[in-house]
Every structure is written in structure tokens, then in C-alpha cells.
XYZ file of C-alpha atoms in Angstrom:
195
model
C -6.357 -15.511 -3.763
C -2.632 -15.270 -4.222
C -0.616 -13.823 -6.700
C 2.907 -12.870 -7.143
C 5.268 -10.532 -9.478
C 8.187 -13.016 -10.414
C 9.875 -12.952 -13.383
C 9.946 -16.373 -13.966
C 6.554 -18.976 -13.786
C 7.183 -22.178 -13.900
C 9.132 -22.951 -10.297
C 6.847 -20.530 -8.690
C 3.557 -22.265 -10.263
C 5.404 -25.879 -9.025
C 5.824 -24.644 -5.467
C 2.518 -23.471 -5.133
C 1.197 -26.246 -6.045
C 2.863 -28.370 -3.730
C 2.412 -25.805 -0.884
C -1.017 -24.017 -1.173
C -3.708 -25.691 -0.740
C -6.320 -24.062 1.364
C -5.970 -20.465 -1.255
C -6.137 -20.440 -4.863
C -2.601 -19.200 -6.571
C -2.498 -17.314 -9.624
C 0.625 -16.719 -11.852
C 1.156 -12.800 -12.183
C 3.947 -11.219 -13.578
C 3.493 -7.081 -14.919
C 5.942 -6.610 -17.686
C 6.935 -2.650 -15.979
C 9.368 -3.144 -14.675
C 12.746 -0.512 -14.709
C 16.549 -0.893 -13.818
C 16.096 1.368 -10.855
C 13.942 0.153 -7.100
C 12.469 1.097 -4.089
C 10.179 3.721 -2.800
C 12.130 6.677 -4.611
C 12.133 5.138 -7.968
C 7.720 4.351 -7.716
C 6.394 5.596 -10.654
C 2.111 5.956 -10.441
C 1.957 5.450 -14.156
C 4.243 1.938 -14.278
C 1.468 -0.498 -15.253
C 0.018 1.859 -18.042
C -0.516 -0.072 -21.110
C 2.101 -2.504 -19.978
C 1.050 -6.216 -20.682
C 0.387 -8.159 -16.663
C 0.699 -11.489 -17.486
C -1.126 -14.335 -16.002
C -0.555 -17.702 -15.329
C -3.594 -19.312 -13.825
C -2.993 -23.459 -12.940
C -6.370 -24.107 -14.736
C -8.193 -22.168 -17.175
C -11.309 -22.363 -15.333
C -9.490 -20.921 -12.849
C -10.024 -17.172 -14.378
C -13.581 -17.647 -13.938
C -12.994 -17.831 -10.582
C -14.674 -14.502 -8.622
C -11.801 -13.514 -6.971
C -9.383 -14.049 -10.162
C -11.766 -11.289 -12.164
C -11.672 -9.004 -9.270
C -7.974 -9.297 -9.209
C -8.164 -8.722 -13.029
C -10.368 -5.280 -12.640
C -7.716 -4.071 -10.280
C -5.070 -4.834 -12.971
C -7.135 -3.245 -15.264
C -8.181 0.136 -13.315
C -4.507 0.295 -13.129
C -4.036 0.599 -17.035
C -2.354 -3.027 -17.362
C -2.880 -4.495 -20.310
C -3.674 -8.260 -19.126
C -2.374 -11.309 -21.352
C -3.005 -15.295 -20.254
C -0.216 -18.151 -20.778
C 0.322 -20.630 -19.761
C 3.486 -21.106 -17.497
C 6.315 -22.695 -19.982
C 5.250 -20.176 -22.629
C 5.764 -17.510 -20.218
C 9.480 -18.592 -19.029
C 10.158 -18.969 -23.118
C 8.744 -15.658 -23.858
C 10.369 -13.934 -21.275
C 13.528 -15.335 -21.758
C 13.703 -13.985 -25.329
C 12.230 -10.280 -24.280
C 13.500 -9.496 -20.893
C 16.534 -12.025 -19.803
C 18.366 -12.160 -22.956
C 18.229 -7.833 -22.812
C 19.054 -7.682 -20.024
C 22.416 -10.079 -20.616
C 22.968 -8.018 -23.858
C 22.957 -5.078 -22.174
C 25.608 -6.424 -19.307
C 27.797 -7.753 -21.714
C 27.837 -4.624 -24.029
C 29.029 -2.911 -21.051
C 31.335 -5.276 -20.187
C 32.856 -5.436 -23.541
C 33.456 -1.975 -23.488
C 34.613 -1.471 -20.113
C 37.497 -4.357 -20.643
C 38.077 -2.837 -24.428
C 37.782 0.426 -24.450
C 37.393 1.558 -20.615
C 34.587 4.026 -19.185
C 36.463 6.866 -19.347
C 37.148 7.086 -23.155
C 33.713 5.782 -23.831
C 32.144 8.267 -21.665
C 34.002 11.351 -23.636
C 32.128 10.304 -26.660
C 29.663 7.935 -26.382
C 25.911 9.223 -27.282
C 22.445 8.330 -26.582
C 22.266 5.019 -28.491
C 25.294 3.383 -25.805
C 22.916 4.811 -22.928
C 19.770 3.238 -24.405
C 21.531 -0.004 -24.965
C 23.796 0.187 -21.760
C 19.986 1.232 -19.232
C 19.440 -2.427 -18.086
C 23.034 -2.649 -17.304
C 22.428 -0.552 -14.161
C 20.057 -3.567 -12.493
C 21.935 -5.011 -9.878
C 22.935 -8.839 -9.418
C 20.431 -9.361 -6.941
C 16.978 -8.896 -8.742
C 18.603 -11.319 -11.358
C 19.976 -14.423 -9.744
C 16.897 -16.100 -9.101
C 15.440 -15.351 -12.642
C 18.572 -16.861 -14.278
C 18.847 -19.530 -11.921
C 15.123 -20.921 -12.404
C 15.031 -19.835 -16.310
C 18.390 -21.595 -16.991
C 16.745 -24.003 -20.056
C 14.729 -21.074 -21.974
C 17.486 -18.575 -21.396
C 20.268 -20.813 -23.170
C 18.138 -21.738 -26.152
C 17.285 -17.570 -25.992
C 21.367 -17.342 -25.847
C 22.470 -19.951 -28.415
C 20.372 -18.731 -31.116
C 21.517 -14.691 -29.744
C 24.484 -16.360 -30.919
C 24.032 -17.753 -33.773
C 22.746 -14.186 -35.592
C 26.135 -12.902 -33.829
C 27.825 -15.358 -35.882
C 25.807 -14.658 -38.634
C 26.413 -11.245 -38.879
C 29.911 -11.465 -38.540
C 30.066 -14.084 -41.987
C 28.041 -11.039 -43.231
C 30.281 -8.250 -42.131
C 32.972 -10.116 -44.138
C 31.059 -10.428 -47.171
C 29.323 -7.189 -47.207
C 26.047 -8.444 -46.905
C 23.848 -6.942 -43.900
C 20.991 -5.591 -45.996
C 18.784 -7.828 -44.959
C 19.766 -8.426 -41.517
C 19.050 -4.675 -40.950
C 15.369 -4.715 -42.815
C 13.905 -7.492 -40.828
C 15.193 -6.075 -37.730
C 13.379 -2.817 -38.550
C 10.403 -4.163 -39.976
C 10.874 -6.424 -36.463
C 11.355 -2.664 -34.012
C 8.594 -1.339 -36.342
C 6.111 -3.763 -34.810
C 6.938 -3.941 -31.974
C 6.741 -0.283 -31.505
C 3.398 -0.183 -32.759
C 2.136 -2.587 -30.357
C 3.264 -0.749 -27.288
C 1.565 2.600 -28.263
């Protein structure tokens, strides 16, 4: 069995494909993951609760013996283990991890060029740190992801975009009520999931 950790499926599923054929590949990718990387930043409690997704090439491939011993390793580990296929994957993750991650780098580049560190550091509070955290990830662990997500990430940006725009209109007429309930009826979920 192989596996690997990318943050992105459906190049890595492709090149297996074309280059494995004497091992069976399977799709893994633990949603854990933090701004911060090597040895000194290991955390034993990472994968706890935290969705692992897989992205077998075949279903019947997660009958396969060594796929469920791979999956009761994930699982004495505390991840949480969820099955897509690979374009759902890319799509989801562009949406809950890429686009973040670009919000975050912008924010702090919009500030930076705007405002400058320096007067944004004197009074800036927790809610610029939380939204400013995935800033810190350097270049490197995100060229490749951007590069082979380019499709899912630009439909993730354009319609980022378009609720920009929207609340801007909205901002002008006064009206935000309702883009501020569904987004907390939105974090409300989604915190309930991840407890």
C-alpha cells in the first residue's frame, strides 16, 4: 500500500496511476494541519477528531486488507476518516482550506500596504490574529497546492468575490442583516461538527 498527505487529489491520483503499478495507491489527505512545521512544531494530539480523507481509485478498493489496516491506524490515531472521491476532494478543499488560507494572506496584505504593521500591531486584538494565523504559512507548502488546484480554487475565488461585492452593495444600503445570520447560523454548524 501507498498513501500520501497532499493537499490536493486529483494530479496525485493521475500520477499514480500512470506510475504504480506493482502497489496499490490510496488517496490520503488528514485535514490537521497548522501554519507552523517540522519536528518542533509535532503535536501528538494533531489527528484527534480531525476528518483524514480518502481517496481510493476504486471503491472496492477499501475492502482491500491492507486499505482497512491503514484505516485502523488512522483511526487508533483519533482521525475521523471521510471517503471522496478525488474531484470532490480538490472542490471541497478549495472552498475550506485554499480560499482561507488566500483570505488570510490578503487580509494581511491589505493591512500591511494600508495601514502598516506597526500601527496595526498597537491596537489590533485577537480577532486580526485569528484571521491573520494562516498568514504565517510560508510560500513553499502552498505552490504546489495552488498550482494543481488552479480550476476549483478560482470558482472558490470568484464566488469569494462575488459576496465581497455583495456586501459592499449592502454596506451602502444598510442592509447586512442577513448576510450576518446565515454566516452565524453557517459558524454555528460548523462548530458543532468539529466538537
Amino acid at each position: 500500500l501507498v498513501t500520501d498527505a497532499g493537499s490536493t487529489k486529483q494530479s496525485i491520483m493521475e500520477a499514480a496511476s500512470r506510475n504504480l503499478s506493482r502497489a496499490l495507491f490510496l488517496g490520503g489527505h488528514p485535514m490537521a494541519g497548522k501554519e507552523t512545521r517540522g519536528v518542533a512544531a509535532a503535536e501528538g494530539s494533531l489527528f484527534q477528531g480531525r476528518p483524514y480523507v480518502l481517496t481510493p481509485r476504486r471503491p472496492e478498493d477499501l475492502e482491500d486488507p491492507r486499505v482497512k489496516e491503514f484505516q485502523s491506524w488512522l483511526q487508533k490515531i483519533g482521525a475521523r476518516i471521510i471517503i471522496l472521491d478525488p474531484a470532490s476532494h480538490d472542490l471541497l478543499v478549495a472552498y475550506l482550506s485554499h480560499l482561507p488560507q488566500l483570505i488570510s494572506t490578503v487580509l494581511a496584505n491589505a493591512i500591511e500596504r494600508h495601514i502598516g504593521w506597526e500601527r496595526a500591531r498597537a491596537v489590533a486584538g485577537t480577532g486580526l490574529l485569528d484571521m491573520t494565523r494562516l498568514a504565517l504559512s510560508p510560500f513553499e507548502i502552498w505552490e504546489s497546492i495552488f498550482a494543481t488546484n488552479r480550476e476549483a480554487l478560482g470558482q472558490a475565488l470568484r464566488h469569494f468575490t462575488e459576496e465581497l461585492r455583495h456586501v459592499e452593495a449592502n454596506l451602502v444600503s444598510g442592509s447586512l442583516r442577513e448576510t450576518f445570520e446565515r454566516a452565524a447560523a453557517f459558524a454555528g454548524h460548523l462548530r458543532e461538527t468539529q466538537s
